[in-house]
Short mmCIF file of N, CA and C in Angstrom, two decimals:
data_model
loop_
_atom_site.label_atom_id
_atom_site.label_comp_id
_atom_site.label_asym_id
_atom_site.label_seq_id
_atom_site.Cartn_x
_atom_site.Cartn_y
_atom_site.Cartn_z
N MET A 1 211.23 218.91 137.14
CA MET A 1 210.41 218.90 138.57
C MET A 1 210.56 219.03 139.70
N THR A 2 209.55 219.51 140.42
CA THR A 2 209.88 220.35 141.63
C THR A 2 209.34 219.18 143.16
N PHE A 3 209.93 219.01 143.80
CA PHE A 3 209.46 218.24 145.17
C PHE A 3 208.71 218.94 146.11
N ALA A 4 207.57 218.83 146.35
CA ALA A 4 207.46 219.68 148.21
C ALA A 4 207.98 219.67 148.96
N GLU A 5 208.30 220.66 149.44
CA GLU A 5 209.20 219.94 151.03
C GLU A 5 208.29 219.78 152.27
N THR A 6 208.97 219.19 152.16
CA THR A 6 208.03 218.27 153.75
C THR A 6 208.99 218.11 154.90
N HIS A 7 208.60 218.31 156.40
CA HIS A 7 209.48 218.08 157.50
C HIS A 7 208.84 216.65 158.15
N ARG A 8 208.14 215.83 157.38
CA ARG A 8 208.17 215.14 158.16
C ARG A 8 208.63 214.28 158.90
N TYR A 9 210.08 214.11 158.64
CA TYR A 9 211.04 213.16 159.40
C TYR A 9 211.82 214.28 160.04
N ASP A 10 212.19 215.57 160.43
CA ASP A 10 212.64 216.20 161.35
C ASP A 10 212.85 215.40 162.81
N ASP A 11 211.69 215.33 163.36
CA ASP A 11 212.11 214.58 164.34
C ASP A 11 212.85 213.43 164.63
N ILE A 12 213.32 212.62 163.93
CA ILE A 12 214.27 211.49 164.06
C ILE A 12 215.34 211.41 162.99
N ILE A 13 215.53 213.02 162.13
CA ILE A 13 216.28 212.56 161.12
C ILE A 13 217.61 212.25 161.26
N ASP A 14 218.50 213.13 162.61
CA ASP A 14 219.19 213.55 163.69
C ASP A 14 219.68 212.08 164.60
N LEU A 15 218.53 211.65 164.68
CA LEU A 15 218.89 210.41 165.86
C LEU A 15 219.95 209.28 165.52
N PRO A 16 221.02 208.91 166.18
CA PRO A 16 221.92 207.81 166.10
C PRO A 16 221.27 206.58 165.19
N HIS A 17 222.03 206.05 164.54
CA HIS A 17 221.53 204.66 164.11
C HIS A 17 221.58 203.39 164.54
N HIS A 18 220.71 203.04 164.87
CA HIS A 18 220.22 201.38 165.28
C HIS A 18 221.11 200.57 165.22
N GLN A 19 221.67 199.94 166.60
CA GLN A 19 222.94 198.54 166.45
C GLN A 19 221.73 197.69 167.67
N SER A 20 221.68 196.64 167.38
CA SER A 20 221.13 195.73 167.59
C SER A 20 221.65 195.39 168.97
N SER A 21 221.37 194.75 169.80
CA SER A 21 222.11 194.46 171.34
C SER A 21 222.01 192.18 171.21
N ARG A 22 221.02 192.07 169.84
CA ARG A 22 220.94 190.96 170.20
C ARG A 22 221.99 190.50 169.19
N HIS A 23 222.17 191.00 167.84
CA HIS A 23 222.82 190.37 166.86
C HIS A 23 224.21 191.41 166.63
N PRO A 24 225.16 190.96 166.35
CA PRO A 24 226.72 191.22 166.07
C PRO A 24 226.90 191.83 165.03
N HIS A 25 227.31 193.18 164.62
CA HIS A 25 227.37 193.74 163.78
C HIS A 25 228.40 193.05 162.76
N MET A 26 228.03 192.94 161.35
CA MET A 26 228.61 192.38 159.99
C MET A 26 229.57 192.94 160.05
N SER A 27 230.93 192.27 159.65
CA SER A 27 231.97 192.75 158.80
C SER A 27 231.49 193.13 157.65
N MET A 28 231.99 194.37 156.67
CA MET A 28 232.28 194.80 155.25
C MET A 28 232.02 193.82 154.58
N HIS A 29 233.18 192.57 155.15
CA HIS A 29 233.28 191.36 154.19
C HIS A 29 232.19 190.54 153.85
N ASN A 30 231.66 190.24 155.08
CA ASN A 30 230.63 189.01 154.75
C ASN A 30 228.92 190.04 154.40
N ARG A 31 229.40 191.42 154.30
CA ARG A 31 228.34 191.67 154.03
C ARG A 31 228.03 191.84 152.49
N ALA A 32 229.49 192.58 151.94
CA ALA A 32 229.24 192.14 150.47
C ALA A 32 229.22 191.05 150.08
N ALA A 33 229.47 189.74 150.57
CA ALA A 33 229.20 188.28 150.12
C ALA A 33 227.29 188.26 150.43
N GLN A 34 226.90 188.57 150.92
CA GLN A 34 225.46 188.34 151.00
C GLN A 34 224.84 188.80 149.48
N PHE A 35 225.98 189.58 148.52
CA PHE A 35 225.36 190.21 146.89
C PHE A 35 226.17 189.61 146.04
N MET A 36 227.12 188.46 146.41
CA MET A 36 227.64 188.35 145.33
C MET A 36 226.99 187.12 144.73
N PRO A 37 227.28 187.07 143.60
CA PRO A 37 226.84 186.65 142.51
C PRO A 37 226.73 184.83 143.49
N PHE A 38 226.42 183.90 143.17
CA PHE A 38 226.16 182.03 143.16
C PHE A 38 225.83 181.22 142.33
N ALA A 39 226.03 180.48 141.95
CA ALA A 39 225.95 179.24 141.63
C ALA A 39 224.65 178.23 141.87
N ALA A 40 223.68 179.04 141.37
CA ALA A 40 222.07 178.39 142.02
C ALA A 40 222.09 176.69 142.09
N LEU A 41 222.61 176.30 140.70
CA LEU A 41 222.71 175.04 140.36
C LEU A 41 224.45 174.17 140.43
N THR A 42 224.37 173.74 141.68
CA THR A 42 225.84 173.21 141.53
C THR A 42 226.27 172.14 140.63
N GLY A 43 227.35 172.41 140.01
CA GLY A 43 227.56 171.63 138.84
C GLY A 43 227.17 172.09 137.42
N TYR A 44 226.51 172.80 137.54
CA TYR A 44 225.45 173.51 135.85
C TYR A 44 226.83 173.65 135.10
N ASP A 45 227.45 174.76 135.46
CA ASP A 45 228.66 175.38 135.05
C ASP A 45 229.85 174.39 134.03
N GLU A 46 229.67 173.57 134.72
CA GLU A 46 230.77 172.14 134.44
C GLU A 46 230.00 171.37 133.38
N ALA A 47 228.90 170.99 133.80
CA ALA A 47 227.57 170.46 132.64
C ALA A 47 227.78 171.17 131.60
N ILE A 48 227.33 172.16 131.02
CA ILE A 48 227.86 173.08 130.12
C ILE A 48 228.94 172.76 129.17
N ALA A 49 230.24 172.95 130.06
CA ALA A 49 231.10 173.26 129.57
C ALA A 49 231.56 171.79 128.43
N LYS A 50 230.89 170.53 129.56
CA LYS A 50 230.85 169.18 129.15
C LYS A 50 230.19 169.32 127.51
N VAL A 51 229.40 169.61 127.45
CA VAL A 51 228.43 169.62 126.12
C VAL A 51 229.16 170.26 125.23
N ALA A 52 229.57 171.86 125.63
CA ALA A 52 230.18 172.73 124.96
C ALA A 52 231.70 172.08 123.75
N ALA A 53 232.12 171.47 124.47
CA ALA A 53 233.47 171.19 123.96
C ALA A 53 232.77 169.60 123.39
N ARG A 54 232.17 169.04 123.61
CA ARG A 54 231.66 167.72 122.88
C ARG A 54 231.05 168.07 121.42
N VAL A 55 230.26 169.06 121.10
CA VAL A 55 229.86 169.88 120.55
C VAL A 55 231.02 170.42 119.41
N ARG A 56 232.15 171.54 119.99
CA ARG A 56 233.36 171.71 119.33
C ARG A 56 233.80 170.42 118.77
N ASN A 57 234.26 168.84 119.56
CA ASN A 57 235.00 168.33 119.26
C ASN A 57 234.23 167.37 117.54
N GLN A 58 232.83 167.19 117.93
CA GLN A 58 232.25 167.29 116.85
C GLN A 58 232.20 167.87 115.73
N ASP A 59 231.89 169.19 115.74
CA ASP A 59 232.44 170.05 114.49
C ASP A 59 233.59 170.01 114.39
N ASP A 60 234.45 169.66 114.83
CA ASP A 60 235.98 169.52 114.09
C ASP A 60 236.24 168.42 113.49
N GLU A 61 235.48 166.84 114.00
CA GLU A 61 235.77 166.04 113.19
C GLU A 61 234.99 166.42 111.79
N GLN A 62 234.10 166.67 111.78
CA GLN A 62 233.19 166.79 110.68
C GLN A 62 233.45 168.06 109.56
N ARG A 63 234.61 168.50 109.91
CA ARG A 63 235.71 169.49 108.87
C ARG A 63 236.38 168.61 108.39
#
């Protein structure tokens, strides 16, 4: 597949990246935290673990 060459952004391609004067630059650590997984339901993992343990115990008792 070939792409047609365009020059639509030639006037802005070499401009410096914009930096806001109102908002401070975000550190790499804080930026990475924006994309980290999180627990949407607080305590859900603990509740699942408790039920799983209960089921395992019932299964062990039946053997």
